[in-house]
Structure formats: structure tokens, C-alpha cells
Rosetta silent file (secondary structure, phi, psi, omega in degrees, C-alpha in Angstrom):
SEQUENCE: MSFTQLKLSGYQARHFLWRVEESVGYVTLNIPERKNPLTFESYAELRDLFRDLVYDKDIRAVVIDGAGGNFSSGGDVHDIIGPLTRMSMPELLTFTRMTGDLVKAIRGCPQAVIAAVDGVCAGAGAIIAMVSDLRIGTPAAKTAFLFTRVGLAGCDMGACAILPRLIGQGRAAELMFTGRAMTAEEGERWGFFNQLAPADQLLAEATRLARSLATGPMFAHSMTKTMLNQEWNMSIEQALEAEAQAQAICMQSEDFRRAFEAFSAKRKPEFVGK
SCORE:     score description
SCORE:     0.000 S_00000001
   1 L     0.000  128.771  177.359  -46.463  -19.945   -2.991 S_00000001
   2 L   -79.703  158.667 -179.507  -46.736  -19.019    0.673 S_00000001
   3 H   -61.375  -33.400 -177.818  -44.720  -16.142    2.070 S_00000001
   4 H   -68.895  -14.116 -179.429  -42.747  -18.526    4.256 S_00000001
   5 H  -107.741    9.413 -176.403  -41.464  -20.253    1.090 S_00000001
   6 L   -61.307  130.432  177.854  -40.519  -17.111   -0.838 S_00000001
   7 L  -123.165  120.326 -176.750  -37.213  -17.507   -2.693 S_00000001
   8 L  -100.599    2.261 -179.000  -35.565  -14.420   -4.137 S_00000001
   9 L   -62.663  -29.826  179.853  -32.483  -16.089   -5.614 S_00000001
  10 L   -97.681    8.675 -177.828  -34.229  -16.248   -8.992 S_00000001
  11 L   -65.669  133.987  178.935  -35.721  -12.752   -8.833 S_00000001
  12 L  -104.482  100.033 -179.803  -35.143  -10.724  -12.005 S_00000001
  13 L   -71.618  147.595 -178.958  -34.787   -7.068  -11.016 S_00000001
  14 L  -103.010  -28.060 -170.970  -35.805   -4.474  -13.593 S_00000001
  15 L  -119.519   10.558  172.772  -34.306   -1.247  -12.259 S_00000001
  16 L  -164.391  176.053  177.341  -31.034   -2.418  -10.672 S_00000001
  17 E   -94.179  144.116 -179.730  -28.919   -5.571  -10.644 S_00000001
  18 E  -142.401  131.334  174.167  -29.707   -8.383   -8.197 S_00000001
  19 E  -149.397  160.764  177.741  -27.957  -11.663   -7.546 S_00000001
  20 E  -128.094  127.145  177.666  -27.589  -14.131   -4.685 S_00000001
  21 E  -138.084  124.876  175.608  -24.344  -15.972   -3.922 S_00000001
  22 L    50.592   51.556  175.285  -23.628  -18.113   -0.857 S_00000001
  23 L    69.692   10.715  177.762  -26.587  -16.786    1.146 S_00000001
  24 E  -115.133  128.017  174.634  -25.694  -13.146    0.393 S_00000001
  25 E   -92.775  139.988 -178.363  -27.923  -10.931   -1.756 S_00000001
  26 E  -120.679  120.317  171.959  -26.267   -8.225   -3.849 S_00000001
  27 E  -103.966  123.178  175.832  -28.052   -5.046   -4.985 S_00000001
  28 E  -119.648  114.770  174.891  -26.078   -3.017   -7.531 S_00000001
  29 E   -69.067  128.888 -160.151  -27.434    0.377   -8.544 S_00000001
  30 L  -137.262   60.680  165.757  -26.740    0.326  -12.248 S_00000001
  31 L  -128.663   67.411 -168.113  -26.959    3.526  -14.268 S_00000001
  32 H   -62.033  -29.353 -178.768  -23.207    4.208  -14.241 S_00000001
  33 H   -66.882  -16.964  178.131  -23.243    6.827  -17.009 S_00000001
  34 H  -121.320   21.148  178.220  -25.321    9.055  -14.672 S_00000001
  35 L    61.883   36.795  170.280  -23.677    7.954  -11.401 S_00000001
  36 L    57.360   55.995  177.127  -26.509    5.561  -10.535 S_00000001
  37 E   -71.417  160.394  174.035  -29.399    7.925   -9.795 S_00000001
  38 E   -93.618  147.183  177.430  -32.636    6.704   -8.276 S_00000001
  39 L  -122.227  171.114  175.962  -35.900    6.911  -10.199 S_00000001
  40 H   -54.193  -41.527 -175.904  -39.533    6.543   -9.161 S_00000001
  41 H   -70.297  -41.048 -178.978  -39.366    2.956  -10.408 S_00000001
  42 H   -70.740  -36.186  172.705  -36.129    2.006   -8.641 S_00000001
  43 H   -53.278  -52.238 -174.963  -37.352    3.487   -5.359 S_00000001
  44 H   -65.923  -40.033 -178.418  -40.485    1.345   -5.537 S_00000001
  45 H   -70.550  -38.540  175.774  -38.693   -1.820   -6.618 S_00000001
  46 H   -62.208  -44.510  176.945  -36.060   -1.467   -3.899 S_00000001
  47 H   -55.357  -47.461 -176.785  -38.818   -0.963   -1.324 S_00000001
  48 H   -67.797  -38.219  179.037  -40.610   -4.097   -2.496 S_00000001
  49 H   -63.101  -47.427 -177.961  -37.428   -6.198   -2.589 S_00000001
  50 H   -68.264  -30.994  172.844  -36.435   -5.296    0.963 S_00000001
  51 H   -64.046  -42.062 -177.501  -39.974   -5.958    2.150 S_00000001
  52 H   -70.245  -23.586 -179.883  -39.864   -9.411    0.540 S_00000001
  53 H   -60.920  -21.157  176.354  -36.517  -10.235    2.174 S_00000001
  54 H   -58.773  -29.734 -171.850  -38.463  -10.771    5.397 S_00000001
  55 H  -103.256    4.275  176.721  -39.831  -13.966    3.847 S_00000001
  56 L  -108.484  103.598 -175.935  -36.630  -15.419    2.350 S_00000001
  57 L   -80.698  -10.471 -179.382  -34.843  -17.382    5.054 S_00000001
  58 L   -83.087  -25.358  178.505  -32.019  -18.471    2.720 S_00000001
  59 L   -88.746  120.885 -169.514  -30.657  -14.945    2.247 S_00000001
  60 L  -115.725   -4.593  174.103  -28.766  -14.081    5.405 S_00000001
  61 E  -162.133  158.815 -178.020  -27.031  -10.782    4.545 S_00000001
  62 E  -135.144  138.100  174.527  -27.295   -8.108    1.834 S_00000001
  63 E  -115.767  132.517  173.692  -24.683   -5.905    0.141 S_00000001
  64 E  -114.744  127.932  174.081  -25.623   -2.697   -1.699 S_00000001
  65 E  -141.152 -176.563  179.454  -23.146   -1.078   -4.088 S_00000001
  66 E  -128.360  152.466 -178.665  -23.080    1.000   -7.263 S_00000001
  67 L   -84.769  152.633  169.476  -21.691    0.375  -10.718 S_00000001
  68 L    74.494   24.909  174.552  -18.917    2.333  -12.399 S_00000001
  69 L    85.914    8.104  175.292  -17.033    3.715   -9.403 S_00000001
  70 L  -135.118  151.122  176.871  -19.930    5.584   -7.773 S_00000001
  71 L   -80.894  -70.112  177.745  -22.560    4.571   -5.234 S_00000001
  72 E  -166.091  138.939  177.566  -25.494    6.815   -6.165 S_00000001
  73 L   -87.399    1.958  177.931  -26.058   10.464   -7.066 S_00000001
  74 E    91.113 -157.980 -177.847  -29.520   10.377   -5.466 S_00000001
  75 E   -62.652  130.468 -176.800  -32.835   11.334   -7.035 S_00000001
  76 L   -65.292  133.323 -176.334  -32.503   11.825  -10.763 S_00000001
  77 H   -58.861  -46.604 -175.010  -32.786   15.495  -11.808 S_00000001
  78 H   -86.959  -36.121 -176.448  -34.922   14.832  -14.873 S_00000001
  79 H   -81.572  -23.678 -177.369  -36.768   11.666  -13.824 S_00000001
  80 H  -122.205  -58.076 -171.735  -37.659   12.821  -10.296 S_00000001
  81 H   -62.494  -44.781  177.654  -36.873   16.447   -9.412 S_00000001
  82 H   -57.295  -54.639  178.207  -38.434   17.915  -12.559 S_00000001
  83 H   -58.827  -33.660 -179.364  -41.717   15.986  -12.222 S_00000001
  84 H   -62.301  -33.025 -179.307  -41.911   16.825   -8.494 S_00000001
  85 L   -67.734  -12.845 -178.006  -42.082   20.550   -9.291 S_00000001
  86 L  -109.855    4.462 -176.340  -45.328   19.904  -11.191 S_00000001
  87 L   -90.258  155.415  173.561  -47.081   17.658   -8.642 S_00000001
  88 L   -79.390  167.189  179.000  -49.909   18.509   -6.279 S_00000001
  89 H   -57.796  -46.245  177.997  -49.504   18.250   -2.505 S_00000001
  90 H   -59.734  -37.419  178.691  -51.254   14.825   -2.298 S_00000001
  91 H   -67.463  -41.383  178.431  -48.972   13.505   -5.058 S_00000001
  92 H   -62.968  -41.079 -179.465  -45.878   14.886   -3.331 S_00000001
  93 H   -67.433  -35.847  175.342  -46.888   13.331   -0.030 S_00000001
  94 H   -60.702  -41.771 -179.989  -47.432    9.976   -1.729 S_00000001
  95 H   -67.341  -48.762 -176.369  -43.877   10.180   -3.088 S_00000001
  96 H   -65.811  -32.920  175.269  -42.210   11.262    0.157 S_00000001
  97 H   -69.338  -34.661  178.250  -44.036    8.542    2.076 S_00000001
  98 H   -66.010  -40.395  177.879  -42.913    5.986   -0.506 S_00000001
  99 H   -66.665  -35.941  174.430  -39.253    6.990   -0.057 S_00000001
 100 H   -64.847  -32.917  177.750  -39.748    6.694    3.695 S_00000001
 101 H   -65.924  -30.321  174.895  -41.170    3.220    3.132 S_00000001
 102 H   -64.699  -43.880  177.047  -37.862    2.225    1.506 S_00000001
 103 H   -59.150  -46.345  178.899  -36.050    3.285    4.687 S_00000001
 104 H   -59.355  -39.328 -177.572  -38.529    1.281    6.783 S_00000001
 105 H   -68.115  -41.142  178.664  -38.021   -1.771    4.548 S_00000001
 106 H   -65.899  -42.886  179.217  -34.212   -1.675    4.812 S_00000001
 107 H   -71.686  -27.338 -174.415  -34.396   -1.236    8.579 S_00000001
 108 H   -89.358  -17.045  179.040  -37.164   -3.811    8.888 S_00000001
 109 L   -71.965  147.870 -174.972  -35.660   -6.734    6.980 S_00000001
 110 L   -74.249  -18.600 -177.786  -33.991   -9.287    9.267 S_00000001
 111 L   -76.046  144.989  168.751  -30.759   -9.440    7.253 S_00000001
 112 E   -68.415  132.784 -178.588  -27.788   -7.229    8.052 S_00000001
 113 E  -110.674  125.710 -177.123  -27.442   -4.739    5.188 S_00000001
 114 E  -114.207  123.140  174.950  -23.942   -3.574    4.219 S_00000001
 115 E   -93.695  126.536  176.649  -23.402   -0.522    2.001 S_00000001
 116 E  -106.602  104.858 -164.638  -20.220   -0.625   -0.099 S_00000001
 117 E  -109.702  121.516  173.947  -19.631    3.020   -0.976 S_00000001
 118 L  -128.660  147.887  173.297  -17.289    4.364   -3.635 S_00000001
 119 L    61.992 -137.698 -176.108  -17.233    7.775   -5.279 S_00000001
 120 E   -70.475  128.580  176.419  -20.393    9.852   -5.273 S_00000001
 121 E  -140.125   90.817 -166.996  -22.876    9.026   -2.502 S_00000001
 122 E  -131.954  154.741  175.069  -25.372   11.880   -2.461 S_00000001
 123 L    56.637 -127.385  179.708  -28.952   12.721   -1.586 S_00000001
 124 H   -64.156  -25.980  173.889  -31.099    9.614   -1.445 S_00000001
 125 H   -63.750  -41.180  176.529  -27.975    7.569   -2.156 S_00000001
 126 H   -64.583  -34.775  178.251  -26.472    8.915    1.074 S_00000001
 127 H   -64.536  -45.079 -179.419  -29.704    7.997    2.845 S_00000001
 128 H   -59.957  -42.568  176.321  -29.516    4.378    1.627 S_00000001
 129 H   -63.267  -43.659 -177.759  -25.950    4.158    2.925 S_00000001
 130 H   -59.609  -41.749 -174.881  -26.984    5.825    6.190 S_00000001
 131 H   -86.009   -5.993  172.297  -29.833    3.398    6.913 S_00000001
 132 L   -66.009  158.466 -176.843  -27.757    0.315    6.103 S_00000001
 133 L   -75.318  -33.596 -179.460  -26.558   -1.531    9.180 S_00000001
 134 E  -140.120  152.481 -177.322  -22.866   -1.311    8.273 S_00000001
 135 E  -136.493  130.082  172.147  -20.908    0.810    5.806 S_00000001
 136 E  -117.513  130.192 -179.772  -17.577    0.262    4.067 S_00000001
 137 E  -117.821  170.315  170.519  -16.171    3.140    2.026 S_00000001
 138 L  -107.519  164.887  176.842  -13.239    3.820   -0.245 S_00000001
 139 L   -59.355  -20.020 -179.350  -10.843    6.780    0.109 S_00000001
 140 L   -90.675   -1.446 -177.551  -12.691    8.339   -2.853 S_00000001
 141 L   -67.129  131.877  176.678  -16.127    8.183   -1.225 S_00000001
 142 E  -128.768  111.329 -173.065  -17.844   11.563   -0.933 S_00000001
 143 E  -106.511  120.752 -174.552  -21.103   11.472    1.026 S_00000001
 144 E  -132.162  125.741  172.274  -23.406   14.493    0.752 S_00000001
 145 L   -96.290   78.807 -163.859  -26.832   15.158    2.250 S_00000001
 146 L   -97.002   27.247 -175.782  -27.362   17.913   -0.277 S_00000001
 147 H   -60.170  -34.809  179.364  -31.112   18.478   -0.048 S_00000001
 148 H   -66.814  -21.385  178.647  -30.663   22.162    0.837 S_00000001
 149 H   -66.514  -21.925  178.887  -28.788   22.605   -2.451 S_00000001
 150 H  -112.414   21.392  174.290  -32.085   22.072   -4.272 S_00000001
 151 L    81.054   17.303  179.320  -34.174   24.147   -1.872 S_00000001
 152 L  -110.340  162.822  176.460  -35.357   21.301    0.350 S_00000001
 153 L   -72.481  155.001  177.132  -34.941   20.671    4.071 S_00000001
 154 L   -74.001   -4.592 -173.412  -32.189   18.369    5.250 S_00000001
 155 L   -88.651   52.719 -176.391  -34.784   16.249    7.052 S_00000001
 156 L   -97.847  134.795  171.453  -35.356   13.808    4.186 S_00000001
 157 L    55.309   36.316  175.715  -36.049   10.091    4.638 S_00000001
 158 L    86.716    8.635 -174.565  -35.190   10.098    8.338 S_00000001
 159 H   -60.972  -41.133 -177.566  -31.864   11.933    8.060 S_00000001
 160 H   -70.119  -20.049  177.111  -32.488   14.250   11.025 S_00000001
 161 H   -88.444  -39.594 -169.488  -33.316   11.257   13.221 S_00000001
 162 H   -93.481  -45.807 -174.037  -30.632    8.813   12.091 S_00000001
 163 H   -59.807  -42.287  177.665  -27.545   10.773   11.020 S_00000001
 164 H   -60.443  -29.018  179.045  -27.011   12.517   14.403 S_00000001
 165 H   -72.915  -23.218  179.135  -27.028    9.096   16.058 S_00000001
 166 H   -86.672  -44.621 -170.831  -24.222    7.974   13.748 S_00000001
 167 H  -122.164   -1.511 -178.786  -21.925   10.995   13.699 S_00000001
 168 L    99.891  150.848 -174.896  -23.247   13.390   16.366 S_00000001
 169 H   -61.603  -47.495 -175.722  -25.684   16.306   16.335 S_00000001
 170 H   -64.641  -43.810  179.874  -23.204   19.056   15.469 S_00000001
 171 H   -67.463  -41.200  178.498  -21.570   17.217   12.574 S_00000001
 172 H   -62.957  -42.495  179.461  -24.918   16.113   11.192 S_00000001
 173 H   -60.516  -42.972  179.058  -26.253   19.660   11.416 S_00000001
 174 H   -59.773  -48.194 -178.189  -23.250   20.986    9.494 S_00000001
 175 H   -63.848  -38.575 -175.658  -23.667   18.467    6.686 S_00000001
 176 H   -80.188  -31.821  175.978  -27.404   19.008    6.406 S_00000001
 177 H   -73.261  -42.919 -174.113  -27.325   22.809    6.573 S_00000001
 178 H   -88.643  -27.742 -175.726  -24.426   23.238    4.134 S_00000001
 179 L    74.423    7.658 -178.777  -24.945   20.255    1.862 S_00000001
 180 L   -71.605  159.380 -179.702  -21.178   19.816    1.652 S_00000001
 181 E   -81.625  136.004  170.945  -19.654   16.413    1.058 S_00000001
 182 E   -82.469  125.515  178.807  -18.252   14.433    3.970 S_00000001
 183 E   -71.299  163.584  178.226  -14.873   13.039    2.968 S_00000001
 184 H   -61.981  -40.106 -179.627  -14.069    9.369    3.408 S_00000001
 185 H   -64.225  -43.177  176.069  -11.546   10.195    6.124 S_00000001
 186 H   -62.299  -43.486 -178.092  -14.131   12.245    8.006 S_00000001
 187 H   -59.782  -39.429  178.250  -16.696    9.496    7.531 S_00000001
 188 H   -72.859  -42.605 -177.786  -14.443    6.884    9.095 S_00000001
 189 H   -66.270  -34.972 -176.615  -13.269    9.172   11.889 S_00000001
 190 H   -85.435  -10.789  178.362  -16.803   10.276   12.737 S_00000001
 191 L    98.719    4.726  176.108  -18.222    6.745   12.732 S_00000001
 192 L   -70.918  -48.514  176.537  -20.240    6.839    9.508 S_00000001
 193 L   -93.835  133.915  174.604  -17.961    4.280    7.859 S_00000001
 194 L   -73.249  -29.422  176.536  -17.042    1.160    9.799 S_00000001
 195 E  -164.461  163.501  172.859  -13.903    0.874    7.684 S_00000001
 196 E  -114.214  149.475  179.168  -12.279    2.076    4.470 S_00000001
 197 L  -143.027  150.415  174.442  -10.911   -0.176    1.739 S_00000001
 198 L   -58.027  150.117 -175.363   -9.182    0.424   -1.591 S_00000001
 199 H   -56.546  -38.772 -177.271  -11.637    0.645   -4.472 S_00000001
 200 H   -75.542   -5.509  177.545  -10.396   -2.574   -6.051 S_00000001
 201 H  -116.543    2.155 -173.053  -11.004   -4.402   -2.752 S_00000001
 202 H   -59.897  -53.711 -177.225  -14.296   -2.761   -1.740 S_00000001
 203 H   -65.785  -35.606  178.161  -16.686   -5.467   -2.898 S_00000001
 204 H   -64.061  -40.443  178.676  -14.384   -8.208   -1.629 S_00000001
 205 H   -67.701  -41.557  177.574  -14.310   -6.609    1.836 S_00000001
 206 H   -63.765  -39.688  178.149  -18.083   -6.146    1.842 S_00000001
 207 H   -66.015  -42.039  178.005  -18.504   -9.763    0.749 S_00000001
 208 H   -58.269  -46.094  179.685  -16.121  -10.994    3.434 S_00000001
 209 H   -65.688  -44.326 -179.126  -18.112   -9.175    6.086 S_00000001
 210 H   -62.044  -42.115 -179.031  -21.464  -10.292    4.657 S_00000001
 211 H   -69.866  -33.239  177.361  -20.413  -13.942    4.518 S_00000001
 212 H   -65.642  -35.914  176.336  -19.076  -13.839    8.055 S_00000001
 213 H   -73.488  -38.100 -177.518  -22.500  -12.616    9.176 S_00000001
 214 H   -65.006  -29.100  179.194  -24.316  -15.075    6.909 S_00000001
 215 L   -89.959   -1.100  178.824  -22.550  -18.024    8.541 S_00000001
 216 L   -88.506 -169.425 -178.174  -23.328  -16.701   12.016 S_00000001
 217 L   -77.028   95.128 -173.027  -26.482  -17.064   14.112 S_00000001
 218 H   -58.650  -42.694 -179.619  -29.048  -15.463   11.784 S_00000001
 219 H   -61.727  -41.923  179.733  -31.864  -15.440   14.328 S_00000001
 220 H   -67.707  -39.425  176.566  -29.629  -13.726   16.874 S_00000001
 221 H   -62.229  -41.758  178.459  -28.393  -11.207   14.277 S_00000001
 222 H   -62.128  -41.151  178.281  -31.996  -10.443   13.379 S_00000001
 223 H   -65.361  -40.235  177.292  -32.831   -9.908   17.040 S_00000001
 224 H   -58.981  -45.885  179.491  -29.799   -7.621   17.410 S_00000001
 225 H   -62.167  -43.257  179.613  -30.993   -5.523   14.458 S_00000001
 226 H   -59.828  -45.972 -176.866  -34.506   -5.379   15.872 S_00000001
 227 H   -71.360  -36.124  175.589  -33.325   -4.208   19.280 S_00000001
 228 H   -58.617  -38.207  178.459  -30.911   -1.644   17.829 S_00000001
 229 H   -74.029  -46.724 -171.990  -33.891   -0.117   16.034 S_00000001
 230 H   -72.925  -30.356 -172.395  -36.457   -0.399   18.817 S_00000001
 231 H   -77.499   -4.642  174.402  -34.350    0.821   21.722 S_00000001
 232 H   -57.244  -34.834 -173.148  -34.002    4.327   20.299 S_00000001
 233 H  -104.276   18.972 -177.334  -37.332    5.176   21.892 S_00000001
 234 L  -112.250  150.117  167.413  -36.885    3.341   25.192 S_00000001
 235 L   -73.724  169.542  177.020  -35.748    4.369   28.638 S_00000001
 236 H   -60.136  -41.750  179.563  -32.910    2.389   30.191 S_00000001
 237 H   -62.490  -43.970  178.486  -35.422    0.493   32.292 S_00000001
 238 H   -64.690  -39.789 -179.987  -37.529   -0.362   29.245 S_00000001
 239 H   -64.936  -40.834  178.844  -34.417   -1.386   27.291 S_00000001
 240 H   -61.533  -42.770  179.142  -33.241   -3.686   30.058 S_00000001
 241 H   -68.275  -42.233  179.619  -36.605   -5.449   30.135 S_00000001
 242 H   -62.616  -40.619  179.995  -36.802   -5.649   26.325 S_00000001
 243 H   -71.463  -33.308  175.636  -33.301   -7.112   26.141 S_00000001
 244 H   -61.358  -44.155  178.884  -34.083   -9.586   28.897 S_00000001
 245 H   -67.401  -42.865 -179.375  -37.027  -10.851   26.874 S_00000001
 246 H   -61.690  -43.614 -177.472  -35.058  -10.839   23.597 S_00000001
 247 H   -70.085  -35.596  176.986  -32.182  -12.785   25.099 S_00000001
 248 H   -62.954  -38.578  176.305  -34.515  -15.305   26.738 S_00000001
 249 H   -62.308  -45.901 -179.736  -36.075  -15.916   23.317 S_00000001
 250 H   -63.744  -30.455  179.803  -32.616  -16.441   21.793 S_00000001
 251 L   -69.131  -14.910  175.412  -31.757  -18.871   24.592 S_00000001
 252 L   -92.341   -0.499 -174.910  -34.530  -21.129   23.302 S_00000001
 253 L   -79.013  156.471  176.170  -33.068  -21.195   19.791 S_00000001
 254 H   -66.203  -34.043  179.205  -31.418  -24.170   18.177 S_00000001
 255 H   -62.426  -37.755  178.680  -28.356  -22.021   17.434 S_00000001
 256 H   -63.395  -43.276  178.318  -27.804  -21.392   21.160 S_00000001
 257 H   -65.408  -42.528  179.939  -27.899  -25.130   21.840 S_00000001
 258 H   -62.284  -39.406  179.650  -25.599  -25.834   18.890 S_00000001
 259 H   -63.623  -43.364  178.580  -23.102  -23.248   20.132 S_00000001
 260 H   -60.800  -46.379 -178.364  -23.008  -24.835   23.584 S_00000001
 261 H   -64.446  -38.762 -179.895  -22.496  -28.323   22.138 S_00000001
 262 H   -68.181  -44.341  178.921  -19.756  -27.080   19.788 S_00000001
 263 H   -63.197  -38.388  178.649  -17.910  -25.201   22.522 S_00000001
 264 H   -64.372  -35.051  179.983  -18.143  -28.243   24.792 S_00000001
 265 L   -90.666    4.125  179.519  -16.638  -30.375   22.029 S_00000001
 266 L    57.505   45.730  174.055  -14.010  -27.702   21.232 S_00000001
 267 L  -134.003  164.952 -178.203  -15.176  -27.243   17.656 S_00000001
 268 L   -74.361  133.447  179.285  -16.605  -24.343   15.679 S_00000001
 269 L   -72.412  147.851  173.812  -20.413  -24.107   15.854 S_00000001
 270 L  -111.786  111.028 -174.799  -22.484  -24.462   12.698 S_00000001
 271 L   -87.815  146.685 -178.701  -25.486  -22.193   12.929 S_00000001
 272 L  -113.119   -5.311  175.314  -28.783  -22.944   11.194 S_00000001
 273 L    83.230   23.331  177.487  -30.500  -19.623   11.771 S_00000001
 274 L  -155.929    0.000    0.000  -33.266  -20.702   14.104 S_00000001
């Protein structure tokens, strides 16, 4: 099978739940009795899945949530933190680079990724929510970058680069120095959450948003995601030139032509993603 023909709808995940419905992929972190912690194995499998999403053109958006009323408690105390205290420096660096590779994979896949956050969202779980493209929370969501609580720096998995861009330098510094939980109300007010929804409507709201994106111009959405990531390191002049090139590329797409024809005929465009 060539990479261009990769189909993940039939993928059988081992360390979380995975399903595909109506062009939307759903990742559910699924150890509810322990508030869905991450393990060495789930880190690696999530990294590989998001890398493979680059090659599945049928999946057009992704939703990540957690089972049992919580998103994720982060790295498991016994499965990860304990073993880390016994590792050598090369082993530790291999692990921290692997967790960074998960962040790169989520940011690098062309699909918009939506985090649906309820309850506990801590440590690496907070990072996964942070690096998603959009976030919907419930009033019970408590998001904590609590690395300092276990004697580590707050600069884990890109947090010091990304979180200040979402909520501001001062607020990010407070959360990372203190390790305290950001309330759902703070998260929405500060711009971490795009919206809040009741717990019993969280997945439905995330699905509604994902499907609205999935039926839109996938190539253009992918370009938007790419430019949002790349322009962090550009001057205004560089960004203007990069966007000029990106938009010119999109103007050659079939979706752009379809939109023009639909608008001319006063009907809704049907996008094909190319």
C-alpha cells in the first residue's frame, strides 16, 4: 500500500480508542479509572497515528476527548514518572524528544484537531489540549500545567512557546510557575477555550464543529493550519510574501473554482478537498 492510499478508518488502536465517522476521526483516551493517564506506549501510538494522518485524505478533522468525565491526568505516576527516575540521560532525552514528536505530529497533520475537554486536563494532557487547533471545554474542566509540582520545569513539550501565545505571557507564567489549575471560566475568558459546553453536550458540540470543518475546503484549511504554524517565526514582510504564495496556490485549487461556480449559481458549494 502506498502512503497516498493509506486508510485509517479500519485502524485498531491498542492504547486508546479510535473510530472514524463521516470524515471525522475520534481519539478517546481510555483509562477512565485513572483519569486517562498517558503511558510510554500511548505516547508513541498517538505520535504514529497523527503522523499517518498526513496520508489519509478521507479524514478531514479529528476530535480528541477522554473517557469517564476527564480528559487526561497526564503522564502516569507509576508507568512513566517512576521509571524516569531510574533512567540515564540518553534514555531521558529519547523520551522527552519522543513526547515533543507527538506535539510536532499533531501540529503537522493537515486536519484541524479539536480537543473536547472535561474534568481533569493536566500535565501532558494539558499539552495535548494546548497544541490542538481548537478547544471546547465544559464548566468542570480544570487545566493544569503542573510540571513544577513534580520538580520539573514548566517548559515541557513546547509549553513555554505555545501557551503564552494562547493566553498571554503573564498568565502562562503564573500557571507554569505555580502549577495551579486554570478554571474553565478563566480558560474561556483568556482564550484557551474557544467555547464552553455542558458535559452532556461536549462531544456533540465538538462533532458539530469537526463536521463543519470536514465539509469545508480541506486543502484551504490545511494551508491555514500550515501558515498559522509557520508565521510564528516570520517578520510581517516575510508573512505577507508567504501568504501571497499560499493564497495563489489555493486559487489554483478545484475548491476555489467550485466555490465561484456555486456562488454564481446561488447555491452552496460542495468542496472536494483539492
